Amino acid sequence: MEVSRGSGGGSGCAPVLPASRVLVASRNFANDATFEIKKCDLHRLEEGPPVTTVLTREDGLRYYRMMQTVRRMELKADQLYKQKIIRGFCHLCDGQEACCVGMEAGINPTDHLITAYRAHGFTFTRGLSVREILAELTGRRGGCAKGKGGSMHMYAKNFYGGNGIVGAQVPLGAGIALACKYNGKDEVCLTLYGDGAANQGQIFEAYNMAALWKLPCIFICENNRYGMGTSVERAAASTDYYKRGDFIPGLRVDGMDVLCVREATKFAAAHCRAGKGPILMELQTYRYHGHSMSDPGVSYRTREEIQEVRSKSDPIMLLKDRMVNSNLASVEELKEIDVEVRKEIEDAAQFATADPEPPLEELGYHIYSNEPPFEVRGANQWIKFKSIS
């Protein structure tokens, strides 16, 4: 039955869940509901994404679970970092969950995505498990990059990372879109960057080539209002990032609403698949944490500002309210999902702290994907590492 499938597989608090399952199963939920969504601002477009959309119960439960998983995973990463189990760079995306979940809902698994270094959410929505992500954060063998990539360099099928150089992933994304066109595949590439990277010259070079060659590239600016500690108003003469493509059509989207992001992504992908060339999307979103774990996040904005966004625009809260008010789910059922997600995160964290680190002799492994073994020079000419694909 749909209810039991949507509410997950059961775990953790075994004595409590059967009773709540009976309660959920005895209720007649709606199969779907229609919602009004915010109209997008448009640039060089006659019409934009729809202003109403249908959400099925099954999709709603899936989006809710995914957003809760990303939120809890990021909070666990925060905890592990403060315990010094995760070291180095670590950029968290809690508050921005509607972006990664909404985008994935608007494209196909065969489509492509490349982003900057706030990448944990996208790594999860592109198909990797929490266990692989947290183990990568702690630098363990079971991590998605064998413990060698860390927070900024995770990869999955049709997901090209996690990139540490500000803005440098944008020309790469245009290149992936060129490959899609060159190979005659009906695929698009979502190329993401933040408002802090939006003034980079290489981004405008990529715009130009993508427009000249009509590449199936969706350039996406995740505008979370602050590039590191600098507000967009202090960093950009024009904060209309969706118009920055000039000759490229653009749309500005409510990035805190998973349904808004989904519909805008579907619209943009259809534009590219129709052979009309690139399109630009600006997602207006917000991060609750600082820029990175070394930034407390309250020296350039007030705690009251953060709290106001949490109380009025939280993406998980917005979806939850819609589903409960439209009889797509009950509060009890969503709480049950919360319990299951918490247990999944705790289990993954246990694995990520117990799994061994990769051995030193594997330092040179996986430089190439399909090459005969060869030797790599170490810190001096007498140290050699073997490289195996």
Short mmCIF file of N, CA, C and O in Angstrom, two decimals, residues 89-157:
data_model
loop_
_atom_site.label_atom_id
_atom_site.label_comp_id
_atom_site.label_asym_id
_atom_site.label_seq_id
_atom_site.Cartn_x
_atom_site.Cartn_y
_atom_site.Cartn_z
N PHE A 89 38.81 21.81 5.11
CA PHE A 89 37.68 22.60 4.62
C PHE A 89 36.36 21.84 4.78
O PHE A 89 36.31 20.63 4.57
N CYS A 90 35.32 22.55 5.14
CA CYS A 90 34.00 21.91 5.27
C CYS A 90 32.93 22.99 5.15
O CYS A 90 32.81 23.84 6.02
N HIS A 91 32.18 22.97 4.05
CA HIS A 91 31.15 23.96 3.77
C HIS A 91 29.79 23.27 3.80
O HIS A 91 29.54 22.36 3.01
N LEU A 92 28.92 23.71 4.69
CA LEU A 92 27.63 23.04 4.90
C LEU A 92 26.50 23.76 4.17
O LEU A 92 26.54 24.99 3.99
N CYS A 93 25.47 23.00 3.77
CA CYS A 93 24.40 23.57 2.95
C CYS A 93 23.04 23.54 3.64
O CYS A 93 22.01 23.67 2.97
N ASP A 94 23.00 23.38 4.98
CA ASP A 94 21.68 23.36 5.63
C ASP A 94 21.00 24.72 5.44
O ASP A 94 21.61 25.77 5.60
N GLY A 95 19.73 24.67 5.07
CA GLY A 95 18.97 25.85 4.67
C GLY A 95 18.73 25.86 3.17
O GLY A 95 17.74 26.41 2.68
N GLN A 96 19.63 25.22 2.41
CA GLN A 96 19.56 25.22 0.95
C GLN A 96 19.05 23.89 0.38
O GLN A 96 19.22 23.62 -0.81
N GLU A 97 18.39 23.09 1.21
CA GLU A 97 18.00 21.73 0.78
C GLU A 97 17.05 21.72 -0.41
O GLU A 97 17.06 20.78 -1.21
N ALA A 98 16.19 22.74 -0.52
CA ALA A 98 15.23 22.77 -1.63
C ALA A 98 15.93 22.87 -2.98
O ALA A 98 15.39 22.42 -4.00
N CYS A 99 17.15 23.42 -2.99
CA CYS A 99 17.90 23.57 -4.24
C CYS A 99 18.30 22.20 -4.79
O CYS A 99 17.95 21.84 -5.92
N CYS A 100 19.04 21.42 -4.00
CA CYS A 100 19.54 20.14 -4.51
C CYS A 100 18.41 19.14 -4.75
O CYS A 100 18.40 18.43 -5.76
N VAL A 101 17.42 19.10 -3.86
CA VAL A 101 16.31 18.13 -4.01
C VAL A 101 15.40 18.55 -5.17
O VAL A 101 15.00 17.72 -5.99
N GLY A 102 15.11 19.83 -5.27
CA GLY A 102 14.25 20.32 -6.35
C GLY A 102 14.87 20.15 -7.72
O GLY A 102 14.20 19.78 -8.68
N MET A 103 16.18 20.40 -7.83
CA MET A 103 16.86 20.24 -9.11
C MET A 103 16.85 18.78 -9.56
O MET A 103 16.58 18.49 -10.72
N GLU A 104 17.15 17.89 -8.63
CA GLU A 104 17.18 16.47 -8.98
C GLU A 104 15.80 16.00 -9.44
O GLU A 104 15.68 15.16 -10.34
N ALA A 105 14.74 16.57 -8.84
CA ALA A 105 13.37 16.19 -9.21
C ALA A 105 13.00 16.71 -10.60
O ALA A 105 12.05 16.22 -11.21
N GLY A 106 13.77 17.69 -11.11
CA GLY A 106 13.43 18.30 -12.39
C GLY A 106 14.25 17.80 -13.57
O GLY A 106 14.03 18.23 -14.70
N ILE A 107 15.19 16.88 -13.31
CA ILE A 107 16.04 16.35 -14.40
C ILE A 107 16.00 14.82 -14.39
O ILE A 107 15.35 14.20 -13.56
N ASN A 108 16.72 14.22 -15.33
CA ASN A 108 16.83 12.76 -15.41
C ASN A 108 18.15 12.31 -14.79
O ASN A 108 19.11 13.08 -14.77
N PRO A 109 18.21 11.06 -14.32
CA PRO A 109 19.48 10.55 -13.77
C PRO A 109 20.62 10.59 -14.79
O PRO A 109 21.80 10.68 -14.42
N THR A 110 20.28 10.55 -16.09
CA THR A 110 21.31 10.58 -17.15
C THR A 110 21.82 11.99 -17.43
O THR A 110 22.81 12.16 -18.14
N ASP A 111 21.14 13.02 -16.89
CA ASP A 111 21.64 14.39 -17.02
C ASP A 111 22.84 14.59 -16.11
O ASP A 111 23.13 13.76 -15.26
N HIS A 112 23.51 15.71 -16.26
CA HIS A 112 24.80 15.93 -15.60
C HIS A 112 24.73 17.14 -14.66
O HIS A 112 23.94 18.05 -14.87
N LEU A 113 25.59 17.12 -13.63
CA LEU A 113 25.61 18.22 -12.67
C LEU A 113 27.03 18.43 -12.16
O LEU A 113 27.73 17.47 -11.83
N ILE A 114 27.43 19.69 -12.11
CA ILE A 114 28.73 20.05 -11.53
C ILE A 114 28.53 21.28 -10.66
O ILE A 114 27.73 22.16 -10.99
N THR A 115 29.21 21.31 -9.51
CA THR A 115 28.98 22.41 -8.58
C THR A 115 30.29 22.86 -7.93
O THR A 115 31.36 22.35 -8.26
N ALA A 116 30.17 23.82 -7.04
CA ALA A 116 31.34 24.35 -6.32
C ALA A 116 31.60 23.46 -5.10
O ALA A 116 31.34 22.27 -5.13
N TYR A 117 32.08 24.05 -4.00
CA TYR A 117 32.52 23.21 -2.88
C TYR A 117 31.46 23.00 -1.81
O TYR A 117 31.69 22.26 -0.87
N ARG A 118 30.28 23.62 -1.93
CA ARG A 118 29.18 23.33 -0.98
C ARG A 118 28.38 22.18 -1.59
O ARG A 118 27.26 22.35 -2.08
N ALA A 119 28.97 20.99 -1.56
CA ALA A 119 28.53 19.91 -2.46
C ALA A 119 27.86 18.72 -1.79
O ALA A 119 27.40 17.82 -2.49
N HIS A 120 27.79 18.68 -0.46
CA HIS A 120 27.31 17.44 0.20
C HIS A 120 25.89 17.08 -0.22
O HIS A 120 25.57 15.92 -0.46
N GLY A 121 25.00 18.08 -0.30
CA GLY A 121 23.60 17.81 -0.65
C GLY A 121 23.47 17.23 -2.04
O GLY A 121 22.72 16.27 -2.25
N PHE A 122 24.20 17.81 -3.00
CA PHE A 122 24.13 17.32 -4.38
C PHE A 122 24.71 15.91 -4.49
O PHE A 122 24.22 15.10 -5.27
N THR A 123 25.75 15.63 -3.71
CA THR A 123 26.34 14.28 -3.73
C THR A 123 25.29 13.26 -3.31
O THR A 123 25.20 12.18 -3.90
N PHE A 124 24.48 13.62 -2.31
CA PHE A 124 23.42 12.72 -1.85
C PHE A 124 22.31 12.60 -2.88
O PHE A 124 21.88 11.49 -3.22
N THR A 125 21.82 13.72 -3.40
CA THR A 125 20.68 13.64 -4.34
C THR A 125 21.08 13.00 -5.66
O THR A 125 20.23 12.45 -6.35
N ARG A 126 22.37 13.01 -6.00
CA ARG A 126 22.82 12.34 -7.22
C ARG A 126 22.96 10.83 -7.02
O ARG A 126 23.30 10.11 -7.97
N GLY A 127 22.74 10.35 -5.79
CA GLY A 127 22.63 8.90 -5.63
C GLY A 127 23.58 8.24 -4.65
O GLY A 127 23.47 7.04 -4.42
N LEU A 128 24.50 8.98 -4.04
CA LEU A 128 25.39 8.35 -3.07
C LEU A 128 24.74 8.28 -1.69
O LEU A 128 23.85 9.06 -1.37
N SER A 129 25.19 7.33 -0.88
CA SER A 129 24.60 7.12 0.44
C SER A 129 25.23 8.08 1.46
O SER A 129 26.35 8.57 1.28
N VAL A 130 24.52 8.30 2.55
CA VAL A 130 25.03 9.13 3.66
C VAL A 130 26.32 8.51 4.20
O VAL A 130 27.27 9.22 4.54
N ARG A 131 26.36 7.20 4.26
CA ARG A 131 27.53 6.48 4.76
C ARG A 131 28.78 6.83 3.94
O ARG A 131 29.84 7.15 4.49
N GLU A 132 28.65 6.80 2.60
CA GLU A 132 29.79 7.11 1.73
C GLU A 132 30.21 8.57 1.87
O GLU A 132 31.40 8.89 1.79
N ILE A 133 29.24 9.45 2.06
CA ILE A 133 29.54 10.89 2.17
C ILE A 133 30.24 11.20 3.50
O ILE A 133 31.29 11.86 3.53
N LEU A 134 29.68 10.71 4.61
CA LEU A 134 30.30 10.98 5.91
C LEU A 134 31.68 10.32 6.01
O LEU A 134 32.60 10.89 6.60
N ALA A 135 31.84 9.12 5.44
CA ALA A 135 33.14 8.45 5.46
C ALA A 135 34.17 9.22 4.62
O ALA A 135 35.36 9.23 4.94
N GLU A 136 33.70 9.87 3.56
CA GLU A 136 34.61 10.72 2.78
C GLU A 136 35.01 11.94 3.59
O GLU A 136 36.17 12.37 3.57
N LEU A 137 34.07 12.50 4.33
CA LEU A 137 34.36 13.67 5.17
C LEU A 137 35.39 13.34 6.25
O LEU A 137 36.21 14.18 6.60
N THR A 138 35.34 12.11 6.77
CA THR A 138 36.30 11.72 7.81
C THR A 138 37.57 11.11 7.22
O THR A 138 38.46 10.69 7.96
N GLY A 139 37.65 11.04 5.89
CA GLY A 139 38.87 10.56 5.23
C GLY A 139 39.08 9.07 5.36
O GLY A 139 40.22 8.61 5.51
N ARG A 140 38.01 8.28 5.25
CA ARG A 140 38.12 6.82 5.41
C ARG A 140 37.99 6.08 4.08
O ARG A 140 37.47 6.61 3.10
N ARG A 141 38.43 4.82 4.10
CA ARG A 141 38.44 4.00 2.87
C ARG A 141 37.06 3.82 2.27
O ARG A 141 36.91 3.68 1.06
N GLY A 142 36.04 3.79 3.11
CA GLY A 142 34.68 3.59 2.63
C GLY A 142 34.03 4.83 2.05
O GLY A 142 32.88 4.81 1.64
N GLY A 143 34.78 5.93 2.00
CA GLY A 143 34.26 7.17 1.42
C GLY A 143 34.10 7.07 -0.08
O GLY A 143 34.71 6.22 -0.74
N CYS A 144 33.26 7.96 -0.64
CA CYS A 144 32.95 7.87 -2.08
C CYS A 144 34.17 8.16 -2.96
O CYS A 144 34.19 7.77 -4.12
N ALA A 145 35.20 8.83 -2.43
CA ALA A 145 36.46 9.02 -3.17
C ALA A 145 37.60 8.32 -2.44
O ALA A 145 38.75 8.77 -2.47
N LYS A 146 37.26 7.22 -1.76
CA LYS A 146 38.23 6.39 -1.03
C LYS A 146 38.96 7.16 0.07
O LYS A 146 40.09 6.83 0.44
N GLY A 147 38.34 8.25 0.57
CA GLY A 147 38.95 9.03 1.63
C GLY A 147 39.98 10.03 1.17
O GLY A 147 40.64 10.68 1.98
N LYS A 148 40.12 10.21 -0.16
CA LYS A 148 41.15 11.11 -0.69
C LYS A 148 40.62 12.48 -1.10
O LYS A 148 41.39 13.39 -1.37
N GLY A 149 39.31 12.63 -1.17
CA GLY A 149 38.74 13.88 -1.67
C GLY A 149 38.30 14.84 -0.59
O GLY A 149 38.48 16.04 -0.70
N GLY A 150 37.68 14.29 0.46
CA GLY A 150 37.17 15.13 1.54
C GLY A 150 35.95 15.93 1.12
O GLY A 150 35.30 15.63 0.11
N SER A 151 35.65 16.96 1.89
CA SER A 151 34.40 17.71 1.75
C SER A 151 34.18 18.29 0.35
O SER A 151 33.07 18.28 -0.16
N MET A 152 35.25 18.78 -0.28
CA MET A 152 35.07 19.53 -1.52
C MET A 152 35.17 18.70 -2.79
O MET A 152 34.89 19.19 -3.87
N HIS A 153 35.56 17.43 -2.66
CA HIS A 153 35.84 16.65 -3.87
C HIS A 153 35.19 15.27 -3.79
O HIS A 153 35.84 14.26 -3.57
N MET A 154 33.88 15.27 -3.98
CA MET A 154 33.10 14.02 -4.02
C MET A 154 32.51 13.87 -5.42
O MET A 154 32.17 14.87 -6.06
N TYR A 155 32.36 12.64 -5.86
CA TYR A 155 31.90 12.39 -7.23
C TYR A 155 30.94 11.21 -7.24
O TYR A 155 31.02 10.33 -6.40
N ALA A 156 30.03 11.21 -8.22
CA ALA A 156 29.10 10.11 -8.41
C ALA A 156 28.85 10.00 -9.91
O ALA A 156 29.39 10.77 -10.71
N LYS A 157 28.02 9.05 -10.31
CA LYS A 157 27.67 8.90 -11.72
C LYS A 157 27.01 10.19 -12.21
O LYS A 157 26.04 10.67 -11.60
#
